[in-house]
XYZ file of C-alpha atoms in Angstrom:
572
model
C 0.000 0.000 0.000
C 1.328 3.447 -0.908
C 2.314 5.684 1.976
C 0.047 8.429 0.666
C -2.954 6.076 0.857
C -2.018 5.027 4.382
C -1.722 8.670 5.441
C -5.131 9.546 3.952
C -6.861 6.561 5.579
C -5.241 7.291 8.945
C -6.205 10.962 8.684
C -9.826 10.003 7.953
C -9.819 7.682 10.974
C -8.504 10.467 13.207
C -11.126 12.891 11.862
C -13.784 10.267 12.595
C -12.389 9.765 16.104
C -12.400 13.507 16.738
C -15.958 13.849 15.399
C -17.295 11.091 17.665
C -15.604 12.685 20.676
C -16.291 16.379 20.052
C -19.669 16.600 18.297
C -22.283 18.137 20.624
C -19.778 18.048 23.518
C -21.623 21.012 25.079
C -24.883 19.101 25.422
C -23.989 15.390 25.431
C -23.772 13.959 27.973
C -26.277 16.138 29.854
C -25.766 17.303 33.411
C -22.554 17.038 35.396
C -21.923 14.169 37.771
C -20.422 15.201 41.158
C -17.300 13.088 40.498
C -16.653 15.255 37.423
C -17.593 18.446 39.244
C -15.106 17.949 42.078
C -12.331 17.581 39.480
C -13.359 20.944 38.063
C -13.623 22.541 41.509
C -10.173 21.261 42.464
C -8.773 22.579 39.194
C -10.231 26.030 39.870
C -8.944 25.953 43.435
C -5.487 24.926 42.203
C -5.477 27.831 39.760
C -6.652 30.246 42.431
C -4.101 29.148 45.048
C -1.381 28.098 42.595
C -1.259 24.821 44.536
C -1.123 21.782 42.268
C -1.286 18.602 44.335
C 0.260 15.277 43.415
C -2.720 13.534 44.964
C -6.136 14.951 45.822
C -7.365 12.881 48.793
C -11.016 13.998 48.671
C -13.699 11.729 47.161
C -11.795 8.502 47.927
C -8.615 9.960 46.466
C -7.629 10.996 42.933
C -4.271 11.108 41.233
C -3.391 14.629 40.083
C -2.567 14.437 36.358
C -6.116 14.790 35.042
C -6.859 17.746 37.325
C -3.671 19.467 36.136
C -4.864 19.064 32.546
C -8.264 20.536 33.457
C -6.529 23.604 34.879
C -4.794 24.031 31.521
C -8.140 23.790 29.726
C -9.719 26.335 32.087
C -6.756 28.629 31.552
C -7.287 28.494 27.772
C -11.086 28.237 27.412
C -12.450 29.373 30.769
C -14.409 27.271 33.265
C -17.376 25.496 31.669
C -18.768 21.980 31.715
C -17.576 21.416 28.138
C -14.060 22.732 28.853
C -13.862 20.295 31.776
C -14.757 17.401 29.476
C -12.832 18.446 26.375
C -9.620 17.148 27.943
C -11.039 13.620 27.742
C -12.061 14.172 24.115
C -8.566 15.302 23.127
C -6.946 12.439 25.058
C -9.312 9.940 23.415
C -8.498 11.218 19.918
C -4.741 11.068 20.475
C -5.146 7.545 21.867
C -6.474 6.564 18.425
C -3.300 7.848 16.777
C -1.186 6.026 19.353
C -3.151 2.858 18.652
C -2.086 2.854 14.993
C 1.574 3.440 15.842
C 1.542 0.834 18.614
C 0.089 -1.934 16.459
C 2.603 -1.241 13.688
C 5.449 -1.461 16.215
C 3.948 -4.630 17.695
C 3.705 -6.321 14.293
C 7.307 -5.393 13.537
C 8.426 -6.922 16.835
C 7.688 -10.395 15.506
C 10.542 -10.052 13.015
C 12.906 -7.934 15.105
C 12.750 -10.095 18.190
C 13.443 -13.320 16.332
C 17.069 -12.171 16.191
C 17.290 -12.449 19.973
C 17.127 -16.217 19.712
C 19.454 -18.811 18.283
C 19.543 -18.671 14.489
C 18.608 -22.328 14.351
C 15.264 -21.653 16.106
C 12.392 -22.043 13.691
C 9.486 -19.715 13.162
C 5.894 -20.805 12.846
C 4.377 -20.652 9.367
C 2.170 -17.708 10.403
C 5.160 -15.701 11.650
C 7.165 -16.520 8.519
C 4.354 -15.024 6.466
C 4.210 -11.988 8.738
C 7.987 -11.482 8.548
C 7.956 -11.786 4.778
C 5.273 -9.114 4.595
C 7.179 -6.808 6.915
C 10.403 -7.195 4.936
C 8.647 -6.240 1.709
C 6.445 -3.571 3.340
C 3.282 -5.428 2.309
C -0.038 -4.212 3.679
C -0.999 -6.812 6.313
C 0.685 -5.062 9.259
C -0.593 -1.693 8.031
C -4.127 -3.026 7.732
C -4.085 -4.494 11.228
C -2.840 -1.157 12.581
C -5.411 0.879 10.635
C -8.266 -1.438 11.584
C -7.269 -1.334 15.257
C -7.305 2.480 15.189
C -10.630 2.457 13.345
C -12.332 0.120 15.804
C -11.103 2.264 18.696
C -12.307 5.438 16.946
C -15.896 4.148 16.710
C -15.990 2.275 20.039
C -19.035 3.268 22.133
C -17.081 2.329 25.261
C -14.130 4.555 24.439
C -16.267 7.383 22.993
C -18.323 7.516 26.184
C -15.346 7.951 28.501
C -13.765 10.372 26.011
C -16.690 12.730 26.699
C -16.812 12.499 30.521
C -14.596 14.296 33.016
C -13.184 11.111 34.559
C -9.432 10.603 34.901
C -9.657 6.936 33.841
C -9.527 7.907 30.140
C -5.803 8.533 30.663
C -5.187 4.812 31.305
C -5.511 3.585 27.679
C -3.718 6.754 26.511
C -0.641 6.143 28.686
C -0.701 2.414 27.922
C -0.860 2.824 24.156
C 1.832 5.476 23.932
C 4.012 3.908 26.640
C 4.042 0.471 25.000
C 4.543 2.009 21.559
C 7.666 3.904 22.591
C 8.935 0.881 24.510
C 8.630 -1.399 21.481
C 10.115 1.276 19.231
C 13.052 1.657 21.601
C 13.635 -2.091 21.759
C 13.418 -2.431 17.972
C 15.768 0.401 16.950
C 19.501 1.057 17.098
C 21.201 2.109 20.328
C 21.318 5.881 19.789
C 17.784 6.156 18.402
C 16.415 3.946 21.153
C 17.486 6.250 24.017
C 14.791 8.838 23.283
C 12.099 6.217 22.690
C 12.928 4.279 25.852
C 12.961 7.513 27.855
C 9.558 8.516 26.480
C 8.225 5.046 27.273
C 9.405 5.434 30.863
C 7.789 8.868 31.085
C 4.416 7.586 29.859
C 4.465 4.610 32.207
C 5.589 6.856 35.059
C 2.805 9.333 34.336
C 0.376 6.417 34.223
C 0.639 6.148 38.000
C -0.828 9.679 38.193
C -3.970 8.638 36.261
C -6.172 5.979 37.866
C -5.660 3.191 40.386
C -6.183 0.467 37.723
C -2.975 1.556 35.973
C -0.767 0.379 38.824
C -0.818 -3.199 37.570
C 0.153 -2.065 34.047
C 3.843 -1.926 34.958
C 3.778 -5.740 34.833
C 3.222 -5.605 31.065
C 6.797 -4.451 30.277
C 8.062 -6.745 33.042
C 6.549 -9.800 31.317
C 7.833 -8.514 27.992
C 11.325 -8.396 29.496
C 10.923 -12.000 30.701
C 9.970 -13.043 27.175
C 13.037 -11.316 25.779
C 15.224 -13.100 28.356
C 13.731 -16.430 27.299
C 14.425 -15.684 23.618
C 17.948 -14.511 24.456
C 18.905 -17.528 26.552
C 20.282 -19.718 23.657
C 22.651 -16.928 22.613
C 23.696 -16.336 26.219
C 24.522 -20.040 26.664
C 26.796 -19.872 23.626
C 28.639 -16.913 25.159
C 29.063 -18.791 28.437
C 30.483 -21.795 26.607
C 33.112 -19.573 24.989
C 34.544 -18.966 28.477
C 35.010 -15.262 27.855
C 35.931 -12.873 30.639
C 33.328 -11.218 32.798
C 34.117 -7.847 31.223
C 33.732 -9.307 27.730
C 30.455 -11.014 28.727
C 29.033 -7.761 30.096
C 30.167 -5.912 26.995
C 28.492 -8.406 24.692
C 25.252 -8.729 26.609
C 24.630 -5.488 28.481
C 26.136 -3.077 25.941
C 26.205 -4.712 22.500
C 22.858 -6.503 22.879
C 21.392 -3.466 24.636
C 20.098 -4.913 27.888
C 20.825 -1.470 29.346
C 17.581 -0.334 27.737
C 15.530 -2.083 30.402
C 17.522 -0.373 33.150
C 16.957 2.995 31.484
C 13.228 2.312 31.145
C 12.643 1.299 34.768
C 14.867 4.106 36.095
C 12.812 6.698 34.187
C 9.554 5.121 35.401
C 10.768 5.258 39.004
C 11.987 8.850 38.718
C 8.715 10.071 37.194
C 6.555 8.170 39.699
C 8.796 8.951 42.690
C 6.936 12.066 43.948
C 3.682 10.100 44.075
C 5.494 7.187 45.732
C 6.847 9.508 48.429
C 3.341 10.876 48.994
C 1.935 7.366 49.438
C 4.776 6.455 51.771
C 3.826 9.431 53.932
C 0.070 8.760 53.533
C -0.311 4.970 53.231
C -4.090 5.030 53.699
C -4.447 7.035 50.471
C -2.583 4.337 48.515
C -5.291 1.765 49.188
C -8.207 4.202 49.303
C -11.579 2.735 48.453
C -10.055 -0.370 46.830
C -9.837 -2.265 50.116
C -13.543 -1.819 50.745
C -14.646 -3.268 47.392
C -12.047 -6.060 47.156
C -13.191 -9.671 46.853
C -10.935 -10.408 49.825
C -13.219 -8.292 52.013
C -16.119 -10.681 51.284
C -17.107 -13.635 53.477
C -16.259 -16.076 50.688
C -13.411 -14.567 48.589
C -13.140 -17.533 46.187
C -16.858 -17.432 45.401
C -16.800 -13.654 44.885
C -13.681 -13.879 42.725
C -15.315 -16.519 40.497
C -18.513 -14.482 40.139
C -16.548 -11.338 39.360
C -14.379 -13.121 36.769
C -17.391 -14.618 34.975
C -19.285 -11.325 34.903
C -16.212 -9.419 33.739
C -15.499 -11.833 30.874
C -19.174 -11.796 29.859
C -19.295 -7.996 29.664
C -17.746 -7.811 26.194
C -20.311 -9.889 24.300
C -23.263 -10.565 26.620
C -24.096 -8.304 29.587
C -22.116 -5.114 30.137
C -21.970 -2.451 32.825
C -25.458 -1.562 34.119
C -24.480 1.973 35.164
C -25.988 4.486 32.719
C -22.942 6.744 33.090
C -20.657 3.962 31.878
C -22.750 2.214 29.260
C -26.143 1.765 27.667
C -27.279 -0.106 30.747
C -26.664 -3.852 30.492
C -25.763 -3.935 26.791
C -22.496 -5.628 25.719
C -19.491 -3.329 25.921
C -18.616 -3.902 22.256
C -20.765 -4.100 19.143
C -21.932 -7.647 18.326
C -20.058 -7.930 14.996
C -16.824 -6.560 16.472
C -17.418 -8.813 19.486
C -17.369 -11.886 17.258
C -14.156 -10.729 15.616
C -12.666 -10.130 19.080
C -13.355 -13.739 20.060
C -11.866 -14.982 16.776
C -8.730 -12.892 17.261
C -8.386 -14.017 20.862
C -8.695 -17.705 19.919
C -6.191 -17.260 17.074
C -3.724 -15.766 19.552
C -4.149 -18.676 21.974
C -3.716 -21.171 19.139
C -0.550 -19.486 17.865
C 0.977 -19.378 21.341
C 0.315 -23.096 21.871
C 1.788 -23.946 18.453
C 4.815 -21.743 19.067
C 5.521 -23.284 22.476
C 5.368 -26.786 20.974
C 7.642 -25.797 18.086
C 9.894 -23.553 20.205
C 9.265 -20.580 17.947
C 8.706 -16.869 18.522
C 5.228 -15.631 19.533
C 5.854 -12.134 20.904
C 2.805 -10.506 19.239
C 0.277 -12.942 20.674
C 2.079 -13.212 24.006
C 2.037 -9.437 24.418
C -1.682 -9.203 23.662
C -2.679 -12.002 26.037
C -0.540 -10.589 28.863
C -2.002 -7.108 28.360
C -5.577 -8.409 28.256
C -5.175 -10.613 31.337
C -3.401 -8.078 33.538
C -5.754 -5.190 32.810
C -8.789 -7.330 33.657
C -7.497 -7.958 37.175
C -8.538 -4.588 38.707
C -12.156 -5.529 37.955
C -11.881 -9.252 38.653
C -10.550 -8.632 42.163
C -13.442 -6.328 43.090
C -16.872 -7.453 44.232
C -18.842 -4.219 43.827
C -20.477 -2.939 40.636
C -19.331 -5.839 38.473
C -19.139 -5.760 35.476
C -17.395 -2.409 35.713
C -16.477 -0.444 32.578
C -14.039 1.938 34.289
C -11.950 -0.629 36.153
C -11.487 -2.557 32.895
C -10.777 0.521 30.775
C -7.171 -0.622 30.261
C -8.305 -3.548 28.068
C -10.080 -1.341 25.511
C -7.116 -1.034 23.093
C -6.158 -4.707 23.180
C -9.760 -5.808 22.559
C -9.764 -3.966 19.243
C -6.354 -5.341 18.294
C -7.821 -8.825 18.777
C -10.821 -7.792 16.652
C -8.503 -6.545 13.887
C -6.569 -9.816 13.904
C -9.901 -11.621 13.662
C -11.079 -9.490 10.742
C -7.795 -9.878 8.802
C -7.947 -13.647 9.341
C -11.582 -13.779 8.215
C -10.985 -11.654 5.123
C -7.997 -13.824 4.244
C -10.182 -16.927 4.346
C -12.856 -15.145 2.331
C -10.347 -14.055 -0.288
C -9.263 -17.658 -0.827
C -12.889 -18.743 -1.201
C -13.718 -15.969 -3.663
C -10.823 -16.922 -5.950
C -13.221 -19.465 -7.432
C -15.182 -16.500 -8.827
C -12.452 -14.264 -10.285
C -14.817 -11.853 -12.065
C -16.783 -10.907 -8.947
C -14.287 -11.702 -6.177
C -12.902 -8.177 -5.741
C -16.357 -6.585 -5.706
C -17.759 -9.102 -3.209
C -14.681 -8.815 -1.012
C -14.859 -5.010 -0.881
C -18.619 -5.021 -0.285
C -18.342 -7.384 2.667
C -15.412 -5.454 4.156
C -17.406 -2.244 3.811
C -20.401 -3.798 5.593
C -18.225 -5.126 8.423
C -16.860 -1.617 8.995
C -20.034 0.355 8.253
C -22.324 -1.662 10.539
C -20.517 -0.983 13.861
C -19.913 2.652 12.874
C -23.592 3.439 12.298
C -24.679 1.229 15.177
C -22.409 2.964 17.705
C -23.267 6.420 16.360
C -26.969 5.723 16.782
C -26.463 4.016 20.130
C -24.501 6.898 21.664
C -25.961 10.082 20.148
C -29.593 8.989 19.949
C -30.535 5.930 21.998
C -28.234 6.608 24.968
C -28.101 10.418 24.910
C -31.901 10.755 24.709
C -32.650 8.189 27.399
C -34.176 9.811 30.484
C -32.017 7.630 32.744
C -28.892 9.369 31.443
C -30.032 12.770 32.711
C -30.543 11.272 36.142
C -27.229 9.433 36.040
C -25.374 12.685 35.287
C -27.476 14.710 37.757
C -29.042 17.212 35.397
C -31.214 18.253 38.369
C -28.158 19.565 40.213
C -27.050 21.538 37.147
C -30.549 23.044 36.968
C -30.307 24.058 40.628
C -26.933 25.675 40.014
C -28.232 27.607 37.013
C -31.288 28.739 38.993
C -29.094 30.015 41.838
C -26.965 31.907 39.331
C -30.126 33.662 38.101
C -31.061 34.930 41.597
C -30.086 38.582 42.315
C -26.908 38.991 44.337
C -28.687 40.662 47.257
C -30.570 37.471 48.147
C -28.894 34.872 50.349
C -28.919 31.309 48.999
C -28.967 28.157 51.107
C -28.465 24.657 49.721
C -29.548 21.851 52.050
C -27.413 18.839 51.151
C -29.725 16.063 52.298
C -28.362 13.311 50.077
C -25.740 10.762 51.146
C -22.262 10.935 49.712
C -18.588 10.995 50.569
C -18.008 14.058 52.788
C -15.725 16.688 51.269
C -13.687 18.942 53.593
C -14.700 22.029 51.660
C -17.051 23.361 52.703
C -17.257 21.777 56.157
C -17.628 18.105 55.298
C -20.626 18.554 52.979
C -21.478 15.362 50.986
C -20.381 15.021 47.344
C -23.681 15.942 45.571
C -23.065 19.618 46.423
C -19.984 19.641 44.164
C -22.051 19.940 40.977
C -23.932 23.008 42.207
C -20.684 24.514 43.450
C -19.052 24.098 40.031
C -21.996 25.684 38.201
C -21.714 28.627 40.569
C -17.946 28.770 40.123
C -18.385 29.132 36.365
C -20.226 32.410 37.069
C -18.058 33.487 40.032
C -21.224 33.356 42.097
C -20.297 31.468 45.258
C -19.970 34.169 47.908
C -23.659 34.349 48.865
C -24.377 30.634 48.922
C -24.244 28.587 52.111
C -24.233 24.781 52.065
C -25.840 23.133 55.086
C -26.630 19.647 56.301
C -30.275 18.910 57.301
C -29.406 19.219 60.989
C -28.055 22.746 60.459
C -31.317 24.517 59.588
C -30.944 26.751 62.640
C -28.088 28.531 60.831
C -30.528 30.024 58.312
C -31.022 33.733 59.007
C -34.284 35.659 58.704
C -33.505 37.896 55.755
C -34.298 37.761 52.033
C -33.221 34.218 51.151
C -34.055 31.123 49.192
C -33.594 27.620 50.596
C -33.299 24.600 48.283
C -33.016 21.036 49.585
C -31.216 18.877 47.023
C -33.761 16.158 47.654
C -37.385 16.930 48.436
C -38.139 16.273 52.107
C -41.463 17.230 53.639
C -39.964 17.357 57.128
C -37.415 19.987 56.107
C -40.153 22.243 54.716
C -42.254 21.769 57.863
C -39.329 22.916 60.014
C -38.675 25.873 57.728
C -42.348 26.880 57.810
C -42.339 26.636 61.587
C -39.249 28.840 61.864
C -40.271 31.282 59.122
C -44.107 31.493 59.079
C -44.065 34.101 56.328
C -41.965 31.877 54.088
C -43.399 30.635 50.816
C -42.995 27.273 49.086
C -42.580 27.341 45.317
C -42.543 24.294 43.094
C -40.635 24.094 39.848
C -38.508 21.165 38.671
C -37.375 21.300 42.317
C -38.986 22.779 45.430
C -37.848 26.132 46.830
C -38.538 27.828 50.155
C -38.485 31.601 49.825
C -37.935 33.911 52.821
C -38.832 37.584 52.291
């Protein structure tokens, strides 16, 4: 395939990815969930105080990177709901580009890493074909990379989290770019590899500042290093048999064969992650956070809970997905049915190739890497007993799922091409038509599912707390001379500012912050009604409670109850 064609196709994929993540970003999703709002409030507070924290302990604890990026967005665009979420959209789009580059590097690793073994070691027939294609720059590796990027671009799962102000979207971003630069560094010459390895270490180091599920991701390069050691062992044995000096052995292995690259990688990771590590050392309770409370090991029967969690997590891709409306179209599979079938095919092909390669003592780095990635990034969800299946805890598997699907599609189209050779006059037309349908169907299906079926579902407004946004906008419309009281009578994690008020208040606070209208608003708990003063005021309980209004009427007989989309108590 010509490079110009590849560039055009990749550009179209990136435009598609950007469209899916940016179109109607101001209105979809509706509302603003308190977990998003507190990120925005912390960003505004950080800008105001010029105090950027490594870790924000409120709301069960949040790593700082995403909040730092929000501050940058607010600095450029101002503080709005859309400017809070646009960071996720940009990150999601750049993840698509990283996906293409990663898969290309991964395909090339099959050929490059064969040189680590003894020259007498044989390759499997599938890897011989792949190597031949790579040597002649044939399109198979390019197609797998382009298809992987395409499937990610149109993924409902990835689109959804690319439009929400949750820090978890940084997990696939750091994984994709970190693994890409690592593979590039391992596959290139010594001088060129230094920059790539350093960048890989930076991305993996920054990954620890994203979301708790990323912490296990460091095992991916560790297992890759073990594979490389296994492939290198025959050569190392030959060196040992030559009885060379220790200095000569180190020179040949550590320097000439570039084992120093792994030291450089892990040193950079440690240096980048060190400030967060020091924080956790000083605040060990923040390291565990909420994870200990939802772990399967906290259950009465850990083995039973682990089994249930594993089954539900594996079933989420093709059968029953996350039931939380913020994370998914409640209960639907996490991936489109046609892509889901291709994912299973690609996964089974990978397992088959690994088994064949182990029997034949051949290289299988591509399939090994994918299986390791998939397995490790499922563990954060499998080891939790709450909210399973959980789309956020498994967000690290999103890229690898679509790589499996691309392998499955390339395999299927290869089989189809052989079958259609019997009909030479119509084979090309039929092949292209079927490929178009296999790509068009999930694109239209996910577009309709996200922007129409999901976005217009009434449950989504409730899931993102549109009611709290409405309250915030109403308060902003009240003249400045009137005191405002918000009664936070809903449960939630208490936030130190202001005064241990539960999390639901964060959304209203952010809406007020966008208008610089927070000075005349007081947030109270239900037991603090006596703090309300008798002067022109409005009182709004977040949740309607007849008892609260009875107490207010008793204290302020001249007060008036007004009903809108929420109930207001007005004191004149």
